[in-house]
mmCIF file of C-alpha atoms and ligand atoms in Angstrom:
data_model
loop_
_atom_site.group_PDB
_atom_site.id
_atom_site.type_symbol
_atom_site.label_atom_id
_atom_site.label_comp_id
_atom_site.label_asym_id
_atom_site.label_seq_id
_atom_site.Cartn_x
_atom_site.Cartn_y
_atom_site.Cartn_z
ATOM 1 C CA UNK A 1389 31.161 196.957 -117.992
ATOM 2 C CA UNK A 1390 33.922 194.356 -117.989
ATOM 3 C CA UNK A 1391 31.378 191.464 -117.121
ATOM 4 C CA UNK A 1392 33.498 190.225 -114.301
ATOM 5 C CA UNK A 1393 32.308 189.109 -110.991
ATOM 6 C CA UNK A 1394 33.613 191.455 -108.527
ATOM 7 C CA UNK A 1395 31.336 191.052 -105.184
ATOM 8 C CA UNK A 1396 29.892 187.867 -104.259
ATOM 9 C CA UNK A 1397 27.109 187.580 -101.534
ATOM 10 C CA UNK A 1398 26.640 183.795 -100.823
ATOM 11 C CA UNK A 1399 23.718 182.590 -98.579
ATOM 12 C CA UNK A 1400 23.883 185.335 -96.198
ATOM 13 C CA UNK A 1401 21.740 185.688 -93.494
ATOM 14 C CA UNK A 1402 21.497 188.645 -90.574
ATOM 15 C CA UNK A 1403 20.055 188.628 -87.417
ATOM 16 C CA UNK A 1404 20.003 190.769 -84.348
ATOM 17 C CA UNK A 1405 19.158 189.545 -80.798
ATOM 18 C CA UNK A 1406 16.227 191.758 -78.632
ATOM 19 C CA UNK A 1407 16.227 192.483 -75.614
ATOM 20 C CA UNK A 1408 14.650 189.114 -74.725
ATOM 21 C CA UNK A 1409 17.250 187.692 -76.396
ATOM 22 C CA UNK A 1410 15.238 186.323 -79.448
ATOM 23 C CA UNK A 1411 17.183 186.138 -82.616
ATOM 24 C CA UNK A 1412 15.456 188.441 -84.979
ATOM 25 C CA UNK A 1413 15.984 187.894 -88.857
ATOM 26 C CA UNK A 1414 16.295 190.960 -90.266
ATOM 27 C CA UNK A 1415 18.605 189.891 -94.186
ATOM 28 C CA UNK A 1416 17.431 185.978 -94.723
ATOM 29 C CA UNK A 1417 19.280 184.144 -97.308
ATOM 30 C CA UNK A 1418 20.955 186.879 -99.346
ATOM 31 C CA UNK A 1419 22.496 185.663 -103.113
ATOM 32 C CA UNK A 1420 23.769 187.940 -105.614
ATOM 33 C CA UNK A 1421 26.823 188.727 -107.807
ATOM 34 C CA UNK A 1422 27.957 192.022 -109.238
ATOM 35 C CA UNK A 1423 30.493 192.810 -111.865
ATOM 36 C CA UNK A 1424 32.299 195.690 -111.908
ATOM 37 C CA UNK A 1425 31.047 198.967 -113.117
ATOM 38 C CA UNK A 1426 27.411 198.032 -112.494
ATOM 39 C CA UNK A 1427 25.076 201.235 -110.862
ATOM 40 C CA UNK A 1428 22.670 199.110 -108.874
ATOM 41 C CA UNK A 1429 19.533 200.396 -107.249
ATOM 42 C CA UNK A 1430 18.169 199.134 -104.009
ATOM 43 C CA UNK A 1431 14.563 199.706 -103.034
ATOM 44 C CA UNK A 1432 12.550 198.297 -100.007
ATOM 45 C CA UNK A 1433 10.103 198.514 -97.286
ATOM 46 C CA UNK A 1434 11.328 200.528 -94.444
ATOM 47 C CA UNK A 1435 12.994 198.580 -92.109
ATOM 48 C CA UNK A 1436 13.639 195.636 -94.534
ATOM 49 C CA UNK A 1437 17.729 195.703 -94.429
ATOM 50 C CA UNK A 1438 19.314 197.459 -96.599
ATOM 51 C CA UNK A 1439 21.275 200.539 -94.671
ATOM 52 C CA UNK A 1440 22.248 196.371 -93.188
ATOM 53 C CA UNK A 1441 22.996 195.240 -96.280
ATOM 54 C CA UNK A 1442 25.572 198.670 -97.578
ATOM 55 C CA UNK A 1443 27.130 198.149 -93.595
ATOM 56 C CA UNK A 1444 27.678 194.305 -95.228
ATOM 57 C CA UNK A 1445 29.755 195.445 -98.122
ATOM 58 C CA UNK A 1446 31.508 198.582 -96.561
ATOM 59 C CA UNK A 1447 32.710 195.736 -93.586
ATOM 60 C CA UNK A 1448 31.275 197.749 -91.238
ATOM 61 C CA UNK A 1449 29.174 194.796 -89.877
ATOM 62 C CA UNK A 1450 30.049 190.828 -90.759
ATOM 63 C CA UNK A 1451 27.233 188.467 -92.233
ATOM 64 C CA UNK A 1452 25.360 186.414 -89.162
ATOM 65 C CA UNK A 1453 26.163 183.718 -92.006
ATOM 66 C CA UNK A 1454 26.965 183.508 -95.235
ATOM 67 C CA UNK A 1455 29.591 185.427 -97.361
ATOM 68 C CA UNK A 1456 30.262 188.076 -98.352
ATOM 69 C CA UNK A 1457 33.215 188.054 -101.100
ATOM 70 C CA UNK A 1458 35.237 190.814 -102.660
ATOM 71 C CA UNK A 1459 37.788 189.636 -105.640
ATOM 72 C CA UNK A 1460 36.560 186.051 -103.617
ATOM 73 C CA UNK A 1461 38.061 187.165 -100.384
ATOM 74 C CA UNK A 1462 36.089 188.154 -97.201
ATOM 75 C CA UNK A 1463 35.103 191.962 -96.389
ATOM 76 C CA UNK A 1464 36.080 191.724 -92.745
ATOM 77 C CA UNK A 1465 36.651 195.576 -91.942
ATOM 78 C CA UNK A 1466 35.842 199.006 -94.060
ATOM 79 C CA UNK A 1467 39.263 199.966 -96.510
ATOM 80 C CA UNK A 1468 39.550 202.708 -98.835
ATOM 81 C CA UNK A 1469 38.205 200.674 -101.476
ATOM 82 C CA UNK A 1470 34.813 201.440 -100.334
ATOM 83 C CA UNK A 1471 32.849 204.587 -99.444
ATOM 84 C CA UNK A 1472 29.629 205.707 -98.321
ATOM 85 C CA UNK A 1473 27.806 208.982 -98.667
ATOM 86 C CA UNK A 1474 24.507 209.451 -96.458
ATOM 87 C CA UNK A 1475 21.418 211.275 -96.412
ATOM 88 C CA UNK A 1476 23.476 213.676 -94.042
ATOM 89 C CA UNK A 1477 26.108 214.007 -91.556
ATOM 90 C CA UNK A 1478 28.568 212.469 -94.176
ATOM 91 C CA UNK A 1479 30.859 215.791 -93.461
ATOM 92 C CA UNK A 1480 32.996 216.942 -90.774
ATOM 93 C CA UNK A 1481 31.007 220.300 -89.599
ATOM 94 C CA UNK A 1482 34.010 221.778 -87.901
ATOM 95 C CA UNK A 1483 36.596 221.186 -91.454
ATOM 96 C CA UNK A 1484 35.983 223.587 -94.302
ATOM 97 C CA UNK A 1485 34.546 222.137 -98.177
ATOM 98 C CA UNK A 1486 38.522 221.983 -98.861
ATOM 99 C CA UNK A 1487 40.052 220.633 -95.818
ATOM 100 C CA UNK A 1488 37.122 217.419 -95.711
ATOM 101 C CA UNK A 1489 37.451 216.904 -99.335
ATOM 102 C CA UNK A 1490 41.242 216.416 -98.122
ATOM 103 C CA UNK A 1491 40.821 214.485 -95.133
ATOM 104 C CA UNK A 1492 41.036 210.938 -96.297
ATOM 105 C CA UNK A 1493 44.183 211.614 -98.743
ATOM 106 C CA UNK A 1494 45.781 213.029 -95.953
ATOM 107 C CA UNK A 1495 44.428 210.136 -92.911
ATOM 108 C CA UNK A 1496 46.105 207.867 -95.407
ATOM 109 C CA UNK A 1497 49.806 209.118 -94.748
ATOM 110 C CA UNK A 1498 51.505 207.414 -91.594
ATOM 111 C CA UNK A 1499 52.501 211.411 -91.001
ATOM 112 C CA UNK A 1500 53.619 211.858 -87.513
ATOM 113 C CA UNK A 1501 57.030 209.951 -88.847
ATOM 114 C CA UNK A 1502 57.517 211.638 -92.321
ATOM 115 C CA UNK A 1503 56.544 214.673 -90.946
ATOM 116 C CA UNK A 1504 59.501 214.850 -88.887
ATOM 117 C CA UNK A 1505 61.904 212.288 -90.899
ATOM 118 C CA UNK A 1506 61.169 213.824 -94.508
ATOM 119 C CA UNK A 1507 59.393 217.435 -93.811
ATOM 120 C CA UNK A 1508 60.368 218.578 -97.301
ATOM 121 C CA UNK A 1509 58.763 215.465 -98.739
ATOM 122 C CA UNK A 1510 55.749 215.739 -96.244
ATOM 123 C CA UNK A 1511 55.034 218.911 -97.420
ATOM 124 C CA UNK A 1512 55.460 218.332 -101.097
ATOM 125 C CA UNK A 1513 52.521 215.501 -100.331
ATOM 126 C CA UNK A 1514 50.255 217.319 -98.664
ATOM 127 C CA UNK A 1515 50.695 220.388 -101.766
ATOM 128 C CA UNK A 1516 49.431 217.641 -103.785
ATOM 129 C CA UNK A 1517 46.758 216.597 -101.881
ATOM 130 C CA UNK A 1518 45.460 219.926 -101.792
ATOM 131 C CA UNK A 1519 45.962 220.327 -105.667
ATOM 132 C CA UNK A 1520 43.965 217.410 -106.277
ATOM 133 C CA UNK A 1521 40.808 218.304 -104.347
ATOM 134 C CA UNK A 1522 41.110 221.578 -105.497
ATOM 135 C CA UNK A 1523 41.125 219.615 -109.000
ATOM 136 C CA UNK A 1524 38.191 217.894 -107.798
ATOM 137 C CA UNK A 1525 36.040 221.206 -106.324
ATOM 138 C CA UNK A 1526 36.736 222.374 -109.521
ATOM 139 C CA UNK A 1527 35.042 219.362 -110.929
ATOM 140 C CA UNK A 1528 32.022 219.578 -108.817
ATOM 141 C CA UNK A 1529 31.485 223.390 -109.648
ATOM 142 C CA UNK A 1530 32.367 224.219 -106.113
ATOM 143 C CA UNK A 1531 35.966 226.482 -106.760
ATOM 144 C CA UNK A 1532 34.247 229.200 -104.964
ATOM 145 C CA UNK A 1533 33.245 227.861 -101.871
ATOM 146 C CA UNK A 1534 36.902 226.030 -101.017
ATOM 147 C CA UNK A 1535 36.664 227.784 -97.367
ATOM 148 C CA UNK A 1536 33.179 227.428 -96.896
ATOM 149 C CA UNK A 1537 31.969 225.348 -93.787
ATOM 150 C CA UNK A 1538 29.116 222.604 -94.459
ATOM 151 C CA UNK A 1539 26.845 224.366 -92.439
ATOM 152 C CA UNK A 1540 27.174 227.592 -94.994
ATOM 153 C CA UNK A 1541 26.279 225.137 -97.983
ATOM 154 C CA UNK A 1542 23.057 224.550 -99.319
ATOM 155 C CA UNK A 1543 22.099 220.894 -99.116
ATOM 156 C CA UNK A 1544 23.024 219.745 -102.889
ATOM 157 C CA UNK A 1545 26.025 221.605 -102.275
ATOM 158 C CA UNK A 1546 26.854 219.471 -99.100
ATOM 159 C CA UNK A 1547 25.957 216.756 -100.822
ATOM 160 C CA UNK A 1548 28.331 217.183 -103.739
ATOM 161 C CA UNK A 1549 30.992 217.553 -101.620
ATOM 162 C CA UNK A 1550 30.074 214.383 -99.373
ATOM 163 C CA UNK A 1551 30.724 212.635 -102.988
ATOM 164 C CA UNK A 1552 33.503 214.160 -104.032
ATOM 165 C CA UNK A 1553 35.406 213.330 -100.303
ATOM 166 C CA UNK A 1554 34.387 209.421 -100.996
ATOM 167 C CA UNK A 1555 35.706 209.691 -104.719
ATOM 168 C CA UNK A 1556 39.053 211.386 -104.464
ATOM 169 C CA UNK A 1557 39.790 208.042 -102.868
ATOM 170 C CA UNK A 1558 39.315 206.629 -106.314
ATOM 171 C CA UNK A 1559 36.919 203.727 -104.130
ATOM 172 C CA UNK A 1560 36.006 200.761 -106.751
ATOM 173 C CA UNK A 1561 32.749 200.576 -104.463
ATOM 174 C CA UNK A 1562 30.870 203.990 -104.050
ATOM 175 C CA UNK A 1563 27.751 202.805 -101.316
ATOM 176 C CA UNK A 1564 25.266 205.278 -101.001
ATOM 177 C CA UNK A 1565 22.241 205.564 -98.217
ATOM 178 C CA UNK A 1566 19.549 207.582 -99.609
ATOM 179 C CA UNK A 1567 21.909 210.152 -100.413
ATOM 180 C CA UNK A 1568 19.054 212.952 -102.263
ATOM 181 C CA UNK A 1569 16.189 212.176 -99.366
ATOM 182 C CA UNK A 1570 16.506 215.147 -97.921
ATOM 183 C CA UNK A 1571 16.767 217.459 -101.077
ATOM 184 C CA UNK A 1572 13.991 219.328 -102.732
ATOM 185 C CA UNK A 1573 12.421 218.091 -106.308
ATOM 186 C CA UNK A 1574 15.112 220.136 -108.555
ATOM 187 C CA UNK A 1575 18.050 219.609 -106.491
ATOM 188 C CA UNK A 1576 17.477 216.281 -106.558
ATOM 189 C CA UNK A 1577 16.898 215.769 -110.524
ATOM 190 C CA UNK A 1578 20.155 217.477 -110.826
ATOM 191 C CA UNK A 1579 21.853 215.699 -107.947
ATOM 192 C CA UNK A 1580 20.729 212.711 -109.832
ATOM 193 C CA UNK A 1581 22.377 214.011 -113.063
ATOM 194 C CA UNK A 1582 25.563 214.815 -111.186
ATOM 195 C CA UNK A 1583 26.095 210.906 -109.592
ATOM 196 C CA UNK A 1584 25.525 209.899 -113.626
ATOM 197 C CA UNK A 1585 28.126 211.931 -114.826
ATOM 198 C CA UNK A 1586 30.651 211.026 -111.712
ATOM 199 C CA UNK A 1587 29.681 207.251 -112.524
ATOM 200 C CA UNK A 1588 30.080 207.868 -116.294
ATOM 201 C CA UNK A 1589 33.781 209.861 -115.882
ATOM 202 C CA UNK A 1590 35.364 207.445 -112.710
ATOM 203 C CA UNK A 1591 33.484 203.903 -113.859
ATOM 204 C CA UNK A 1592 33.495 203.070 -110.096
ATOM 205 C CA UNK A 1593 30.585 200.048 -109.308
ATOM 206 C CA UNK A 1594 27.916 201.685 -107.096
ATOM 207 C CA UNK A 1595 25.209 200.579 -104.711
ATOM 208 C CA UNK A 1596 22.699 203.727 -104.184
ATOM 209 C CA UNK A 1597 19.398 202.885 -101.661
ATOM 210 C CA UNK A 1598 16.754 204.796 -102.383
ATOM 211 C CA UNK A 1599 12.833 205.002 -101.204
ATOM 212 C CA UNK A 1600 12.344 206.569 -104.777
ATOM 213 C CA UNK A 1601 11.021 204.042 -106.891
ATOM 214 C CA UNK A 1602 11.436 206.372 -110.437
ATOM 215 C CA UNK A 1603 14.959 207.373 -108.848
ATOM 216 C CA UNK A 1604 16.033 203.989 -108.697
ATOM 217 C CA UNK A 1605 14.906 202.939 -112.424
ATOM 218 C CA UNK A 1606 15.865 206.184 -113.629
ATOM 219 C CA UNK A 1607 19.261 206.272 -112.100
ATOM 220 C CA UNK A 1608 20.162 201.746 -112.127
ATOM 221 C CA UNK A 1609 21.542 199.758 -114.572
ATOM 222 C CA UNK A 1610 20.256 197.131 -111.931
ATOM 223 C CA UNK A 1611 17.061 196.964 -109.804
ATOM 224 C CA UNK A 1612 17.396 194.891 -106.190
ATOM 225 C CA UNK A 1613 14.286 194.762 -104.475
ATOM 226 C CA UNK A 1614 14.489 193.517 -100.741
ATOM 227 C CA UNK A 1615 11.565 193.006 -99.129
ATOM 228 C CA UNK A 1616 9.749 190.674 -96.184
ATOM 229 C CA UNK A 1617 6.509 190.571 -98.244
ATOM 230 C CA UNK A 1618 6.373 187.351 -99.681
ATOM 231 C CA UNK A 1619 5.253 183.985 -98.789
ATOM 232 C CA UNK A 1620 6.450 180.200 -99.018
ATOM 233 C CA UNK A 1621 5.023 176.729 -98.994
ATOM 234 C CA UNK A 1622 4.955 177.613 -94.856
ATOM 235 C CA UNK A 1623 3.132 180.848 -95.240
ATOM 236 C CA UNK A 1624 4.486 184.254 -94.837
ATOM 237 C CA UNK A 1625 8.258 184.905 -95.031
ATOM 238 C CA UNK A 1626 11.052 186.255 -92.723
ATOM 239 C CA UNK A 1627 13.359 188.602 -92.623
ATOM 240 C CA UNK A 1628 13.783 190.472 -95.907
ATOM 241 C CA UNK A 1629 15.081 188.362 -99.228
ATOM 242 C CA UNK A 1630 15.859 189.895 -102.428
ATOM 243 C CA UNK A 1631 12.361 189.469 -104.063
ATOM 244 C CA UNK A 1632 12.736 191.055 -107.665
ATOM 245 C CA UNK A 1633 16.461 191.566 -109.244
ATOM 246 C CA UNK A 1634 16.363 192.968 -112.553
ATOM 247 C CA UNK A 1635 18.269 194.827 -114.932
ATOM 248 C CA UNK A 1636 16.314 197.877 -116.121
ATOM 249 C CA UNK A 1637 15.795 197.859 -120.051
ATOM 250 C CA UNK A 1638 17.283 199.964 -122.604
ATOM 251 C CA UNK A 1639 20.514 201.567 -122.540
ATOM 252 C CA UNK A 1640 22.578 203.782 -119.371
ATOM 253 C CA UNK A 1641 22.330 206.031 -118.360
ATOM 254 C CA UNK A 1642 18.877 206.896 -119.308
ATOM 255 C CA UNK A 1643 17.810 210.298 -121.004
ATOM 256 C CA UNK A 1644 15.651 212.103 -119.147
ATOM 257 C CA UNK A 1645 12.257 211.205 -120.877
ATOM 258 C CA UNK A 1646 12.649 208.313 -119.598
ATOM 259 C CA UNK A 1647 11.376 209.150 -116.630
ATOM 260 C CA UNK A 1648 8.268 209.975 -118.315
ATOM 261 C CA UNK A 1649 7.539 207.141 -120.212
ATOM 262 C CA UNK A 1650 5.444 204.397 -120.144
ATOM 263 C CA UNK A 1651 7.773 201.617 -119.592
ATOM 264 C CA UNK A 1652 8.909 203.565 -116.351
ATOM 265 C CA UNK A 1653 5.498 203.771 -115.160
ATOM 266 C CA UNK A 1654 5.481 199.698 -115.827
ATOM 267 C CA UNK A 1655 8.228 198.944 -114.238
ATOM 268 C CA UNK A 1656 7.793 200.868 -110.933
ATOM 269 C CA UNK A 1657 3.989 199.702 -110.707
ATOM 270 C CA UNK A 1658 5.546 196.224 -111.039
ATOM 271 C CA UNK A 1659 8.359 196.797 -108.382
ATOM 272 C CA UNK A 1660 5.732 198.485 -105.984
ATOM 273 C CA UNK A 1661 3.014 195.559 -105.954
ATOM 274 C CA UNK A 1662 6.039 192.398 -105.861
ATOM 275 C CA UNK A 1663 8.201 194.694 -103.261
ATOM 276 C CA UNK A 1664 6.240 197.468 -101.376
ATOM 277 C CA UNK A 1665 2.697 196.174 -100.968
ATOM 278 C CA UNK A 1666 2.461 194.262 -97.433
ATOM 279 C CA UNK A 1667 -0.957 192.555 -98.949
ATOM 280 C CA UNK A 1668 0.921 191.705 -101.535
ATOM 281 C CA UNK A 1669 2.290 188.452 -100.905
ATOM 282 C CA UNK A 1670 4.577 187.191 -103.729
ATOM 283 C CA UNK A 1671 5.567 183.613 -104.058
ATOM 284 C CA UNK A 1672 9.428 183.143 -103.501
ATOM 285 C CA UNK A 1673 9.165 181.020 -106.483
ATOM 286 C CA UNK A 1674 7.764 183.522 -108.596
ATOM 287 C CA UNK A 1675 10.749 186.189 -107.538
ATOM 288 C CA UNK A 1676 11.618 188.338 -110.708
ATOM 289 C CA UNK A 1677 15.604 186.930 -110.644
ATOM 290 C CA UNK A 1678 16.036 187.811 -114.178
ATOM 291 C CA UNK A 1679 19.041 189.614 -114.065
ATOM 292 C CA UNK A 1680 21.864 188.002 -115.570
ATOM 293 C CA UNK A 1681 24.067 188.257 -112.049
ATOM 294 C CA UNK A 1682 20.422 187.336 -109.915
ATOM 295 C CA UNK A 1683 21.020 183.672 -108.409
ATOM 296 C CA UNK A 1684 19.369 181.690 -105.493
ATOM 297 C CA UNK A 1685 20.616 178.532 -103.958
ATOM 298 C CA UNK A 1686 17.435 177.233 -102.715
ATOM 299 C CA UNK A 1687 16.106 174.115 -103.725
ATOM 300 C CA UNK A 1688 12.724 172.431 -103.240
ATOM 301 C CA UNK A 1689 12.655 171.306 -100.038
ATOM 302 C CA UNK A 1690 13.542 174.743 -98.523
ATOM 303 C CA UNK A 1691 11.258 176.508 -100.778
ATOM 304 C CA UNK A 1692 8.747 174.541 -98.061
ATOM 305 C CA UNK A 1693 10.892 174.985 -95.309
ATOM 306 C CA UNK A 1694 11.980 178.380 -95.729
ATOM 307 C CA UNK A 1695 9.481 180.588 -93.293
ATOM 308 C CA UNK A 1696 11.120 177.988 -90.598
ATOM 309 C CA UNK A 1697 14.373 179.077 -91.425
ATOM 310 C CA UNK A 1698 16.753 180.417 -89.071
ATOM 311 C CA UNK A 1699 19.947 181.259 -89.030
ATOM 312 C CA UNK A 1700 22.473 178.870 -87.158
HETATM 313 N N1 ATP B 2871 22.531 196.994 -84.580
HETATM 314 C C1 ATP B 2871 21.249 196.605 -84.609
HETATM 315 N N2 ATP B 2871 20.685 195.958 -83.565
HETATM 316 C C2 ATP B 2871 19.410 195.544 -83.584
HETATM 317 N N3 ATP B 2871 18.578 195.757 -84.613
HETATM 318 C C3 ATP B 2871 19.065 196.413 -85.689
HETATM 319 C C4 ATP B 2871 20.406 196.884 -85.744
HETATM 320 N N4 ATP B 2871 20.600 197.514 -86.947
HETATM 321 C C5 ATP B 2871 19.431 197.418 -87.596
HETATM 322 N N5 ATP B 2871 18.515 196.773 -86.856
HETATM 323 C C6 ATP B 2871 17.137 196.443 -87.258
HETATM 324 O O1 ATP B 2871 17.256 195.825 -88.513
HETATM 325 C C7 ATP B 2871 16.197 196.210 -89.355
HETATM 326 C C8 ATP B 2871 16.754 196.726 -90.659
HETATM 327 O O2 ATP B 2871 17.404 197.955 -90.437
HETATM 328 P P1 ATP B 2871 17.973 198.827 -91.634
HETATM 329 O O3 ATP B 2871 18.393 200.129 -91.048
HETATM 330 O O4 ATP B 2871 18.998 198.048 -92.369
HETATM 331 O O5 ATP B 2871 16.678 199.000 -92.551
HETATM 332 P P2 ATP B 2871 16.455 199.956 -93.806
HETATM 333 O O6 ATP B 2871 15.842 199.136 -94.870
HETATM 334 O O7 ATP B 2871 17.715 200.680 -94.133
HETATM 335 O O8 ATP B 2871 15.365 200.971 -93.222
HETATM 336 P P3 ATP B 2871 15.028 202.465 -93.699
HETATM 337 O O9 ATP B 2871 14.325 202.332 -94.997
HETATM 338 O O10 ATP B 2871 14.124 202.964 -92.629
HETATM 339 O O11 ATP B 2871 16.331 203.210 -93.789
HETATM 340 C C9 ATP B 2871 15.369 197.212 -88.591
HETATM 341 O O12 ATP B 2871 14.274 196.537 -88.051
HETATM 342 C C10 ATP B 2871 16.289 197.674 -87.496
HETATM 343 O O13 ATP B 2871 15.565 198.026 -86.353
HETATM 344 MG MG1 MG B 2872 18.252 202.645 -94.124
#
């Protein structure tokens, strides 16, 4: 890990309007930095923000307020830099394994012109294309199911391959939305073995949300906990902050006893009460910001104020 800031979110804040037309504060007051290389975790309530905040960072959706910085410029629209795998649907049904592992070298070529201008060339490009995901099945122990449609895949399968399309891009940001929800016990242990080794061999800085609390300590460097369950000065909050941001102790990736251990059990209890527990109502002074990249800029007076807050 190089140490170096790489995304900024400053003060962000993200609302949506009902149907009344009430501003409803869904992300309030969002601070953190990454550097790059990091494997952050990202556990909530449902409902708290954070498919919102991945939409954030892919520039699928701007910031209500606030900032959110790349290399200290604005994400304003989604670029190759960043991908996303999801629980499902991440695959085009109708494209074989190959052809969608393919599809984004290939989208990238402006190749309506070369094809007709340079059709040697053209075709020496998309030879490569294909050499290189067939480089990358290979990786993924899929070789044998190249022609294979999703729906002929079992679901760690699909998933795999939903990875492997968002990393032949070589993306410095791999976002990921629950991507093992949907798999059984097993498949998931050794999906979660597979995104280790892919983060280990590529070194790309990744954002995986997760309802798994032992997933997410298990499989992060870094713990963000967003969550509405908390209180201020005012009384209960709004709209979810980030209410524990820690970096999980001891070296990573983990072995797999840790998973078993009791400093595991310790530190999910912990994230569970301060995070999860609606009864639980946390102080936002108390917040576990202990990770070296974990900032606020609050201050006293809207530590009082802050339950009042709205966006502008
Ligand atoms: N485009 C939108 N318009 C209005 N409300 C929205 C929109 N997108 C999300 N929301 C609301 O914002 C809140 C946060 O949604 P989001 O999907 O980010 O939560 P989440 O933490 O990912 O939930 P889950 O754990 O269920 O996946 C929800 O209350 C949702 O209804
Ligand atoms: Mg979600």
């Amino acid at each position: 890990m190089s140490g170096k800031t790489m995304l900024h979110m400053e003060d962000v804040y993200v609302s949506y309007q009902d149907r009344q037309k009430r501003e409803n504060l869904i992300l309030n007051d969002i601070d953190f930095k990454v550097s790059e290389g990091e494997f952050i975790t990202v556990v909530g309530p449902s409902g708290c923000g954070k498919s919102t905040l991945l939409r954030l960072i892919l520039g699928a959706e701007r910031p209500t307020r606030g900032k959110v910085l790349l290399d200290d410029r604005e994400i304003e629209t989604p670029d190759r830099h960043r991908g996303i795998v999801f629980q499902k649907y991440s695959l085009f049904p109708h494209l074989t394994v190959l052809e969608n592992i393919v599809f984004g070298l290939n989208a990238r070529d402006p190749s309506l012109l070369r094809r007709f201008w340079r059709p040697f060339r053209f075709r020496e490009r998309r030879a490569r294309h294909l050499d290189e995901a067939r480089s990358y099945l290979d990786r993924i122990g899929l070789a044998g199911s190249a022609h294979k449609f999703p729906h002929e895949l079992s679901g760690g399968m699909r998933q795999r391959v939903a990875i492997a399309q968002s990393l032949i891009m070589k993306p410095r940001i791999l976002l990921m939305d629950e991507p093992f929800g949907a798999l059984d016990h097993a498949t998931r242990m050794e999906m979660q073995l597979f995104i280790l080794e892919q983060w280990e061999a590529h070194g790309m800085t990744i954002f995986f949300v997760t309802h798994d609390l032992e997933e997410a300590c298990f499989l992060g460097s870094r713990v963000v906990v967003l969550s509405q369950y908390y209180q201020t000065d005012a009384g209960p909050g709004q709209g979810a902050k980030i209410v524990g941001d820690l970096a999980v102790p001891g070296a990573h990736p983990k072995p797999t006893d840790f998973l078993y251990s009791p400093e595991m059990g310790q530190l999910v209890a912990r994230i569970r009460e301060e995070g999860l527990d609606p009864d639980y109502l946390q102080h936002i002074r108390d917040f576990n910001l202990t990770h070296r990249d974990a900032f606020r800029t609050v201050n006293e007076r809207e530590w009082k104020q802050d339950a009042c807050e709205k966006p502008a």
